[in-house]
Amino acid sequence: MSSFRFRSNRRFSRRARRAAALASFLPAVALASFALFSPVASRAADTTARLANHVPSLVAASQALGRADGQETLALAIALPLRNQGALTDLLARLYDPNDAAYGQYLTSEEFTARFAPTAADYEAVAAYAKAQGFVITGVHANRALLDVAAPAHVLERAFGLRLLRFQAPDGRVFRAPDVDPTVPDSLARRISGIIGLDNAAVIRPHNVRRVIEFDGLAPYGSPFAIGSGPNGGLSPSDIKTAYNLNGVSTNGSGQTLALFELDGYTKSDITTYESHFGLPAVPLQNVLIDGYSGAAGSGAGEVTLDIELQIALAPGATKILVYEAPNSTAGLVDTYNRIASDNAAKEISSSWGLNESSSGATTRNSENTAFQQMAAQGQSIFAASGDSGAYDNGSSLSVDDPASQPYMVGVGGTTLATNGAGGSYQSETTWNGGSISGGGGGGGISVVWPIPSFQSGVVSGASKGSTTKRNVPDVSLDADPNTGYAIYVSGGWQVYGGTSCAAPLWSAFTALVNQQRINNGSALLGFANPPIYTAAKSASYNSYFHDIANGSTNLYYPAVTGFDDATGWGTFNGANLLTALAGSGGGGGTVPSAPTGLTATPGNAQVSLSWNASSGATSYSLYRATTSGGEASYRTG
């Protein structure tokens, strides 16, 4: 017995020495947690709990091939849940209610972290536990929503009580996945909402379609599909503005910082050639490299390049564009969205990468939702391409794309644009429908995950085949047909691109024009754009603000009907008119009143009376009350 205790103490001593070496990385609280959660201590005191939803649905349809390479080092993101979710949901509703005193009073990233992020103690405990299992901590996040770690597969198997296996999917692709959900000590189960990166079953793809250009410079379908005045008949920046009624708009994105979510790199000279050809100013680009990505242009460079060039097309006066680039993995995906939210440096963001909603996995979707809620609380606008497979995002059955289907995301669908001659004014639009799934079409349909958000209440008609209980996609659209596509300079030559990938960055750039005007008007930034977009669309001036596609055309299933539908959402923007509507005329969360003065607290019988001197311009105050430090707060406005 004494011999056993001696060996156990030696093992603990070695781990304690390793913990001491971490002192420069983890705070003192984390080191205390390390001792608590070391394998020796935790096995004696802790039972374990399984974290649900970590085995991809694709496993059931795939053939097991054997064990994964135990020596392969995997990069994971450990997700932590937000605190005070009820209070956050309530705050988000108030921030976007023009009749509420909190309207437009967005949080800073520091304020969001203080009120809703996981606590520092919880974050440190998870980090200490990860180190105790032999993981290497590779990255920490300012909002404490994710912890990046890496470890060999065999170490992860032992730590999480599972086996990592190789599977062959029905399409022949080989992927890795766990055989069961991971286990963690009960004491950590409430602190961890998911482990992202155990599998690589999901395929994250860009939503662009390149038009094949024949030697004569025309599309295979020839004229009249080449509606642009740009190279190869593609739309130029001037053509886009003419078609969508932005020629008379004086705003150009001045003072705005935009951002792009990317899973690849680009070649800078392509961008400068595009700007030079169309006489545009050189918009500063700043690369933000995530998870060690090199920034090199790979097979997805066309996506990154068109995103940048189309943002510049409508917002050439932007202060800069932040290009967030990460490895194409689920860990890279969530780390990038989380970084955009934590940085809070860009207020207009576009994402043209996605994956089928069901195959994205609950842990990935929930982590994305955390980042998108933070963006909404901070007044950031984000748009996502809804996919290029019409109503069949998974390639075979009615389905939608993530993240376009997320509740705090603006999903952007696709149309086919007709103009009055090459480079001419708007004539008409129809739903983009290439005739088959392989031919392409504007993504749209019904989420199987998210309930219908409040802004969609009452807008879905029976004729649209949409849902009155689940989230409907898209919210809005723009030209996405490659046959009526955009001139893009990429890899040293001119191409014509379509796809909802083109529509999303244009909507984000349009929002930069809106925000520039809102600042000029003394208003708060637009923020999460769906509440104001739906408010404008529900008004009597709907047909002035939007081009309503209501001709019965489909995205291979859902028809375009009068008003909102799952083929094109509300339709496309009538630029100058919608800009004026969304920019407003001032107020509504603009100038923030000064803090009150003379605050006094007078204790009484089981109550405390507060009094203060109201500041000039204040119409009401909200009093927040919590019963514990860091606990969920209730409020009263008066």
XYZ file of C-alpha atoms in Angstrom:
638
model
C 0.000 0.000 0.000
C 2.766 2.459 0.873
C 4.508 1.656 -2.401
C 1.327 2.490 -4.338
C 0.965 5.808 -2.571
C 4.595 6.638 -3.314
C 4.202 6.060 -7.063
C 0.954 8.017 -7.137
C 2.587 10.951 -5.375
C 5.480 10.868 -7.842
C 3.059 11.064 -10.770
C 1.242 13.945 -9.148
C 4.554 15.668 -8.432
C 5.568 15.513 -12.086
C 2.239 17.029 -13.105
C 2.568 19.678 -10.410
C 5.975 20.650 -11.795
C 4.437 20.962 -15.246
C 1.722 23.144 -13.758
C 4.329 25.405 -12.194
C 5.946 25.828 -15.594
C 2.610 27.167 -16.866
C 2.576 30.025 -14.384
C 3.596 32.516 -17.045
C 0.586 31.528 -19.167
C -2.254 30.838 -16.730
C -3.303 33.000 -13.776
C -3.011 31.724 -10.248
C -6.643 30.644 -10.223
C -5.948 28.380 -13.185
C -3.100 26.684 -11.343
C -5.367 25.986 -8.435
C -7.878 24.496 -10.857
C -5.091 22.390 -12.373
C -4.614 20.547 -9.120
C -8.358 20.100 -8.771
C -8.779 18.638 -12.255
C -5.610 16.566 -12.600
C -6.402 12.974 -13.630
C -5.361 11.579 -10.221
C -7.623 13.899 -8.259
C -10.552 13.961 -10.675
C -10.842 10.173 -11.044
C -11.226 9.867 -7.327
C -13.753 12.669 -6.890
C -15.502 13.108 -10.238
C -17.951 11.115 -12.251
C -18.130 11.906 -15.947
C -20.741 13.258 -18.319
C -21.053 12.883 -22.078
C -21.284 15.993 -24.235
C -24.051 15.396 -26.775
C -24.098 15.799 -30.569
C -20.463 15.130 -31.452
C -20.936 12.130 -33.776
C -21.671 13.494 -37.299
C -24.897 12.322 -38.905
C -22.835 11.261 -41.934
C -21.371 8.373 -39.899
C -24.646 6.435 -40.118
C -24.468 6.412 -43.913
C -20.731 5.694 -44.145
C -18.481 2.640 -43.987
C -15.992 2.337 -41.128
C -12.414 1.783 -42.352
C -10.543 1.451 -39.072
C -8.748 3.586 -36.529
C -7.442 7.045 -37.321
C -3.708 7.700 -37.052
C -3.098 7.944 -33.323
C -0.029 10.136 -33.811
C -1.776 12.763 -35.925
C -2.004 16.068 -34.064
C -5.496 17.546 -34.179
C -6.411 21.198 -33.635
C -9.587 21.638 -31.577
C -11.658 24.509 -30.252
C -13.305 23.940 -26.878
C -16.503 26.014 -26.714
C -17.845 27.519 -23.504
C -21.484 28.653 -23.080
C -22.498 32.262 -22.586
C -23.765 33.478 -19.225
C -27.106 35.186 -18.660
C -28.589 34.025 -21.971
C -32.065 35.209 -21.004
C -30.816 38.700 -20.276
C -28.876 38.743 -23.556
C -31.929 37.708 -25.578
C -33.923 40.437 -23.873
C -31.206 43.030 -24.517
C -30.978 42.133 -28.213
C -34.715 42.691 -28.584
C -34.461 46.086 -26.882
C -31.424 47.212 -28.908
C -33.455 46.867 -32.109
C -36.785 48.247 -30.860
C -37.022 51.926 -31.923
C -39.503 52.530 -29.103
C -37.154 51.290 -26.387
C -34.750 53.511 -24.471
C -31.961 51.023 -25.188
C -32.408 51.287 -28.964
C -29.050 51.556 -30.711
C -27.079 51.667 -27.446
C -24.722 48.897 -28.549
C -22.198 47.277 -26.244
C -18.454 47.420 -26.606
C -16.685 44.070 -26.775
C -15.459 44.652 -23.214
C -18.999 45.299 -21.988
C -20.283 42.183 -23.725
C -17.537 40.081 -22.134
C -18.214 41.500 -18.673
C -21.961 40.811 -18.845
C -22.357 37.676 -20.945
C -19.065 35.869 -21.571
C -17.982 32.803 -19.596
C -16.325 33.814 -16.355
C -12.556 34.026 -16.077
C -12.665 31.294 -13.430
C -14.543 28.921 -15.742
C -12.168 29.682 -18.610
C -9.144 29.062 -16.426
C -10.613 25.796 -15.132
C -11.156 24.504 -18.666
C -7.638 25.569 -19.655
C -6.161 23.851 -16.616
C -8.092 20.666 -17.325
C -6.895 20.679 -20.937
C -3.269 20.962 -19.827
C -3.776 18.189 -17.310
C -4.855 15.869 -20.116
C -1.682 16.601 -22.079
C -3.196 19.094 -24.542
C -1.204 22.101 -25.744
C -3.076 25.387 -25.510
C -2.597 27.054 -28.883
C -4.874 30.066 -28.566
C -7.034 32.022 -26.154
C -9.948 34.315 -27.029
C -10.732 37.704 -25.531
C -14.408 36.836 -25.007
C -13.512 33.475 -23.433
C -16.047 31.699 -25.683
C -13.418 29.388 -27.200
C -10.170 27.792 -26.083
C -7.882 26.459 -28.818
C -5.937 23.285 -28.051
C -3.950 20.646 -29.913
C -2.998 17.070 -29.081
C -2.198 13.747 -30.784
C -5.280 11.681 -31.595
C -4.405 8.975 -29.063
C -4.214 11.580 -26.288
C -7.631 12.947 -27.242
C -9.094 9.424 -27.290
C -7.892 8.764 -23.755
C -8.999 12.150 -22.446
C -12.497 12.042 -23.928
C -13.212 8.302 -23.620
C -13.743 7.618 -27.320
C -12.113 6.195 -30.440
C -11.345 8.232 -33.534
C -12.187 6.229 -36.630
C -11.863 6.648 -40.384
C -15.019 6.420 -42.495
C -15.753 6.421 -46.204
C -18.752 8.548 -47.167
C -21.190 7.470 -49.894
C -19.447 9.861 -52.319
C -16.097 8.122 -51.667
C -14.614 10.821 -49.475
C -12.699 9.584 -46.399
C -13.193 11.450 -43.142
C -12.429 11.141 -39.442
C -15.026 11.031 -36.651
C -15.433 9.795 -33.054
C -17.382 6.609 -32.424
C -19.179 8.074 -29.372
C -19.696 11.484 -27.783
C -16.808 12.742 -25.614
C -16.841 12.516 -21.827
C -15.601 15.153 -19.386
C -15.747 15.322 -15.581
C -19.154 16.321 -14.222
C -17.576 19.398 -12.678
C -16.622 20.618 -16.172
C -19.742 19.586 -18.075
C -21.582 22.838 -17.379
C -18.494 24.825 -18.405
C -18.076 23.181 -21.832
C -20.735 23.400 -24.534
C -18.823 21.466 -27.170
C -15.557 20.189 -28.647
C -15.092 21.374 -32.233
C -12.663 19.588 -34.552
C -12.864 15.964 -33.405
C -14.261 15.155 -36.840
C -13.622 16.511 -40.313
C -16.817 15.211 -41.901
C -18.146 18.642 -42.854
C -17.159 20.184 -46.184
C -17.109 23.981 -45.986
C -17.431 25.354 -49.485
C -17.445 28.752 -51.167
C -20.712 29.713 -52.865
C -19.495 30.990 -56.215
C -20.020 29.829 -59.776
C -17.596 30.851 -62.513
C -19.053 31.354 -65.958
C -17.250 29.429 -68.684
C -16.006 31.974 -71.212
C -15.523 30.912 -74.803
C -12.727 32.186 -77.014
C -14.962 34.922 -78.459
C -15.444 36.461 -75.029
C -19.125 35.584 -74.733
C -20.866 33.238 -72.344
C -21.924 29.860 -73.767
C -25.444 31.268 -73.931
C -24.106 34.329 -75.736
C -25.755 37.734 -75.829
C -28.185 38.899 -74.379
C -26.929 37.248 -71.161
C -23.737 39.329 -71.232
C -25.442 42.359 -69.683
C -22.347 44.070 -68.317
C -19.948 46.566 -69.869
C -16.969 45.011 -68.101
C -14.514 42.467 -69.533
C -16.256 39.401 -71.045
C -19.635 41.051 -70.554
C -19.408 40.975 -66.771
C -20.925 43.672 -64.582
C -18.569 46.523 -63.717
C -18.902 48.618 -60.532
C -20.676 51.284 -62.578
C -23.064 48.689 -64.016
C -24.007 47.475 -60.524
C -24.749 51.010 -59.376
C -26.791 51.764 -62.494
C -28.853 48.585 -62.290
C -29.586 48.920 -58.590
C -30.224 52.675 -58.429
C -27.073 53.824 -56.651
C -25.687 56.228 -59.259
C -27.127 59.310 -57.573
C -25.960 58.313 -54.080
C -23.224 60.491 -52.616
C -22.071 58.045 -49.917
C -19.174 55.741 -50.781
C -18.416 53.947 -47.484
C -16.162 56.705 -46.178
C -15.182 56.153 -42.557
C -16.337 52.526 -42.559
C -14.249 49.422 -41.886
C -15.565 46.308 -43.594
C -14.576 42.678 -43.012
C -14.611 39.395 -44.881
C -14.720 35.869 -43.491
C -12.404 33.687 -45.597
C -10.990 30.155 -45.567
C -8.286 30.832 -48.153
C -5.956 33.621 -49.295
C -5.595 35.906 -52.312
C -3.042 37.671 -54.489
C -2.840 41.407 -53.817
C -1.937 42.299 -57.411
C -5.314 40.960 -58.571
C -7.052 43.543 -56.407
C -4.903 46.455 -57.543
C -5.484 45.499 -61.191
C -9.265 45.497 -60.622
C -9.127 48.904 -58.947
C -6.896 50.363 -61.662
C -9.015 49.027 -64.526
C -12.217 50.559 -63.164
C -10.628 53.766 -61.878
C -11.269 52.986 -58.230
C -9.144 54.192 -55.299
C -6.810 51.702 -53.631
C -8.754 50.603 -50.560
C -6.343 49.529 -47.791
C -6.468 45.791 -47.080
C -5.420 44.298 -43.752
C -5.032 40.536 -43.463
C -5.896 38.957 -40.118
C -4.452 35.444 -40.086
C -6.189 32.923 -37.823
C -4.873 29.618 -36.417
C -1.506 29.957 -38.106
C -2.859 30.278 -41.639
C -0.157 31.534 -44.013
C -2.376 33.771 -46.135
C -1.225 32.061 -49.333
C -3.689 31.926 -52.228
C -5.001 28.394 -52.662
C -7.794 26.689 -54.578
C -10.373 29.002 -52.984
C -8.572 32.216 -53.932
C -11.273 33.074 -56.454
C -13.772 33.408 -53.618
C -11.565 35.651 -51.523
C -10.711 37.818 -54.518
C -14.283 38.359 -55.700
C -15.407 39.172 -52.134
C -12.788 41.910 -51.850
C -13.379 43.343 -55.313
C -17.165 43.476 -54.938
C -16.979 45.202 -51.559
C -14.683 47.776 -53.170
C -17.100 48.113 -56.115
C -19.832 49.642 -53.940
C -17.770 51.063 -51.058
C -14.597 52.458 -52.685
C -14.264 55.102 -49.978
C -13.991 52.589 -47.131
C -11.276 53.196 -44.557
C -10.108 49.593 -44.985
C -11.204 46.013 -45.467
C -10.148 43.430 -42.887
C -9.630 40.052 -44.555
C -9.875 37.324 -41.882
C -8.216 34.169 -43.233
C -8.152 30.745 -41.569
C -7.605 27.069 -42.431
C -10.646 25.353 -43.937
C -11.796 23.401 -40.884
C -14.613 23.651 -38.377
C -12.148 24.868 -35.734
C -10.872 27.500 -38.168
C -14.450 28.462 -38.966
C -15.591 29.104 -35.388
C -12.294 30.721 -34.410
C -12.652 33.225 -37.242
C -16.231 34.252 -36.519
C -15.334 34.556 -32.852
C -12.307 36.722 -33.671
C -14.418 39.057 -35.837
C -16.834 39.459 -32.930
C -14.108 39.903 -30.305
C -12.200 42.438 -32.408
C -15.377 44.439 -33.077
C -13.317 46.449 -35.559
C -15.565 46.064 -38.623
C -19.251 46.960 -38.700
C -20.093 45.472 -42.113
C -19.137 41.820 -42.600
C -19.695 39.269 -45.338
C -19.311 35.481 -45.429
C -19.526 33.497 -48.660
C -18.515 30.109 -47.220
C -20.987 27.610 -45.842
C -22.116 24.027 -45.404
C -25.389 22.217 -45.241
C -27.183 23.087 -42.021
C -27.656 19.500 -40.854
C -24.077 18.432 -41.565
C -22.590 21.476 -39.826
C -23.137 19.858 -36.420
C -24.799 21.297 -33.326
C -21.541 22.249 -31.610
C -20.379 24.258 -34.625
C -23.760 25.941 -35.133
C -24.065 26.885 -31.469
C -20.575 28.354 -31.418
C -21.389 30.399 -34.517
C -24.584 31.575 -32.832
C -22.570 32.808 -29.863
C -20.408 34.953 -32.157
C -23.401 36.267 -34.116
C -25.241 37.253 -30.934
C -22.172 39.175 -29.816
C -21.990 40.921 -33.200
C -25.649 41.927 -32.926
C -25.119 43.257 -29.396
C -22.171 45.313 -30.656
C -23.967 46.785 -33.684
C -22.155 44.722 -36.323
C -23.985 43.815 -39.560
C -23.195 40.412 -41.076
C -24.447 38.842 -44.317
C -24.038 35.253 -45.547
C -24.493 33.674 -48.969
C -27.450 31.270 -48.900
C -25.922 28.692 -51.272
C -25.927 27.838 -54.966
C -27.931 24.591 -55.079
C -31.386 26.122 -54.961
C -33.719 24.553 -52.426
C -31.473 21.463 -52.173
C -28.400 22.633 -50.289
C -27.334 19.080 -49.398
C -27.601 18.050 -53.051
C -30.589 15.748 -52.726
C -33.368 16.924 -50.389
C -34.957 20.193 -49.284
C -32.377 21.854 -47.042
C -30.679 25.167 -46.289
C -27.165 26.429 -45.706
C -25.369 27.389 -42.516
C -24.603 30.132 -41.512
C -27.247 31.812 -43.723
C -29.970 30.067 -41.690
C -28.673 31.371 -38.359
C -31.179 33.577 -36.460
C -28.748 36.510 -36.071
C -27.566 36.413 -39.683
C -28.888 38.057 -42.853
C -29.137 35.286 -45.462
C -28.620 36.523 -49.026
C -30.137 34.632 -51.966
C -29.763 34.925 -55.727
C -31.593 36.301 -58.770
C -31.092 36.614 -62.517
C -30.891 40.268 -63.528
C -32.110 41.828 -66.774
C -31.128 45.385 -67.731
C -31.928 47.799 -70.524
C -28.871 46.974 -72.598
C -25.278 46.310 -71.547
C -24.500 48.480 -68.523
C -28.083 49.758 -68.577
C -30.729 50.490 -65.983
C -32.842 47.935 -64.163
C -35.429 46.095 -66.208
C -36.513 43.026 -64.230
C -35.381 40.064 -62.154
C -36.372 36.461 -61.710
C -35.248 33.781 -59.266
C -31.876 32.332 -60.242
C -32.654 28.807 -61.423
C -30.138 26.920 -63.543
C -32.606 24.131 -64.272
C -31.099 21.546 -61.912
C -29.107 21.235 -58.710
C -25.905 20.963 -60.721
C -26.998 23.935 -62.836
C -27.283 26.085 -59.735
C -29.894 28.251 -58.116
C -30.412 30.712 -55.290
C -30.316 28.920 -51.941
C -33.454 29.131 -49.844
C -35.894 27.142 -47.775
C -36.761 26.187 -44.220
C -34.374 25.537 -41.347
C -34.721 22.243 -39.523
C -32.857 23.674 -36.539
C -33.877 27.240 -35.727
C -37.374 28.430 -34.769
C -38.892 31.299 -36.685
C -37.428 34.602 -35.434
C -39.721 37.402 -34.320
C -38.912 39.592 -37.339
C -40.377 36.897 -39.664
C -43.612 36.627 -37.729
C -46.624 37.254 -39.958
C -44.699 37.613 -43.236
C -44.840 34.028 -44.561
C -47.788 33.232 -46.822
C -49.165 29.815 -47.662
C -48.499 30.440 -51.344
C -44.768 30.680 -50.635
C -44.591 27.149 -49.151
C -42.594 28.710 -46.305
C -42.853 27.922 -42.600
C -44.658 29.816 -39.865
C -42.752 27.964 -37.131
C -39.172 27.632 -38.452
C -36.564 30.084 -39.754
C -36.996 30.882 -43.451
C -34.079 31.653 -45.781
C -33.091 33.921 -47.527
C -33.938 37.339 -46.125
C -32.911 39.330 -49.215
C -31.276 38.668 -52.586
C -29.199 40.168 -55.378
C -28.047 39.128 -58.845
C -26.183 35.799 -58.589
C -26.656 34.110 -61.957
C -23.230 33.537 -63.572
C -24.824 34.300 -66.955
C -25.558 37.822 -65.697
C -22.519 37.873 -63.413
C -19.696 40.150 -62.355
C -16.351 40.935 -63.970
C -13.655 39.771 -61.535
C -9.873 39.910 -62.003
C -8.342 36.799 -60.428
C -5.168 34.763 -60.901
C -3.920 37.199 -63.479
C -6.960 37.266 -65.769
C -10.573 38.396 -66.155
C -13.383 36.006 -65.278
C -17.142 36.346 -64.826
C -18.501 35.051 -61.527
C -21.946 34.474 -60.147
C -23.255 32.662 -57.103
C -24.744 33.997 -53.900
C -21.100 34.596 -52.940
C -21.360 37.712 -55.089
C -24.614 38.914 -53.532
C -23.455 38.808 -49.880
C -20.407 41.139 -50.134
C -22.471 43.610 -52.183
C -25.126 43.761 -49.453
C -22.424 44.321 -46.823
C -20.916 47.116 -48.932
C -24.379 48.653 -49.377
C -24.701 48.634 -45.573
C -21.443 50.602 -45.354
C -23.169 53.326 -47.391
C -26.143 53.170 -45.032
C -23.929 53.462 -41.955
C -22.009 56.370 -43.424
C -25.304 58.212 -43.890
C -26.577 57.190 -40.441
C -23.477 58.711 -38.865
C -24.031 61.884 -40.892
C -27.616 61.927 -39.598
C -26.550 61.486 -35.972
C -28.004 57.972 -35.750
C -26.529 54.789 -34.349
C -25.137 52.223 -36.774
C -27.598 49.842 -38.434
C -26.284 46.776 -36.590
C -28.047 43.448 -37.118
C -29.799 44.375 -40.329
C -32.828 42.063 -40.357
C -35.036 44.018 -37.904
C -34.768 47.304 -39.874
C -34.908 45.498 -43.237
C -38.120 43.690 -42.277
C -39.591 46.879 -40.837
C -38.974 48.674 -44.131
C -40.343 45.745 -46.136
C -43.541 45.599 -44.068
C -44.242 49.279 -44.686
C -46.518 50.757 -47.323
C -43.407 51.767 -49.309
C -42.164 48.194 -49.773
C -42.256 48.324 -53.559
C -40.256 51.538 -53.508
C -37.523 50.051 -51.308
C -37.243 46.583 -52.875
C -37.569 44.885 -56.238
C -40.161 42.246 -55.361
C -39.713 39.099 -57.458
C -43.274 37.784 -57.642
C -43.446 36.006 -60.989
C -43.825 32.440 -59.763
C -40.245 31.517 -60.693
C -38.616 29.045 -58.305
C -35.266 28.125 -56.831
C -36.060 24.551 -57.937
C -38.890 24.311 -55.379
C -40.001 27.466 -53.547
C -41.941 29.979 -55.693
C -41.397 33.729 -55.835
C -44.675 35.287 -54.697
C -45.806 38.768 -53.746
C -43.921 39.927 -50.669
C -41.647 37.633 -48.690
C -40.823 34.136 -49.950
C -38.189 31.396 -49.633
C -37.019 31.908 -53.214
C -35.645 35.478 -52.915
C -36.698 36.740 -49.476
C -37.929 40.317 -49.790
C -36.116 40.678 -53.122
C -33.264 42.999 -54.094
C -32.517 46.542 -52.989
C -33.709 49.604 -54.881
C -30.517 51.326 -53.787
C -31.145 55.009 -53.203
C -34.660 54.444 -51.871
C -33.786 51.708 -49.389
C -30.657 53.560 -48.320
C -32.767 56.581 -47.384
C -35.221 54.387 -45.490
C -32.532 52.550 -43.529
C -30.431 55.653 -42.873
C -33.321 57.470 -41.178
C -33.267 61.127 -40.289
C -31.496 61.137 -36.945
C -32.186 60.099 -33.383
C -32.932 56.519 -32.488
C -29.802 55.648 -30.581
C -27.673 58.484 -31.895
C -26.145 60.809 -29.319
C -25.798 59.130 -25.955
C -26.837 61.389 -23.036
C -24.288 62.149 -20.356
C -24.243 60.072 -17.191
C -26.569 61.255 -14.403
C -25.105 63.176 -11.476
C -25.722 63.250 -7.748
C -26.532 59.547 -7.388
C -27.441 58.705 -3.778
C -28.603 55.482 -2.155
C -30.731 55.666 1.000
C -31.321 52.394 2.898
C -34.801 51.802 4.261
C -36.989 48.971 5.477
C -35.910 46.004 3.265
C -35.272 48.392 0.384
C -32.817 50.959 -0.934
C -34.072 54.223 -2.468
C -32.013 55.649 -5.319
C -32.093 59.217 -6.553
C -30.108 61.165 -9.137
C -30.115 64.223 -11.350
C -31.104 63.456 -14.920
C -28.737 64.548 -17.659
C -29.807 66.707 -20.572
C -31.402 64.659 -23.357
C -32.202 61.616 -21.224
C -35.817 60.465 -21.503
C -35.601 57.440 -19.205
C -33.158 55.277 -17.284
C -32.839 51.502 -16.927
C -31.925 50.074 -13.514
C -30.299 46.623 -13.523
C -30.379 44.361 -10.458
C -28.569 41.072 -9.841
C -28.690 38.958 -6.692
C -25.195 37.521 -7.118
C -21.931 38.750 -8.579
C -21.978 38.021 -12.299
C -25.523 36.696 -12.041
C -28.326 37.323 -14.480
C -29.700 40.834 -14.088
C -33.285 41.967 -14.245
C -34.096 45.536 -15.143
C -36.727 48.194 -14.791
C -37.070 51.148 -17.134
C -38.635 54.434 -16.135
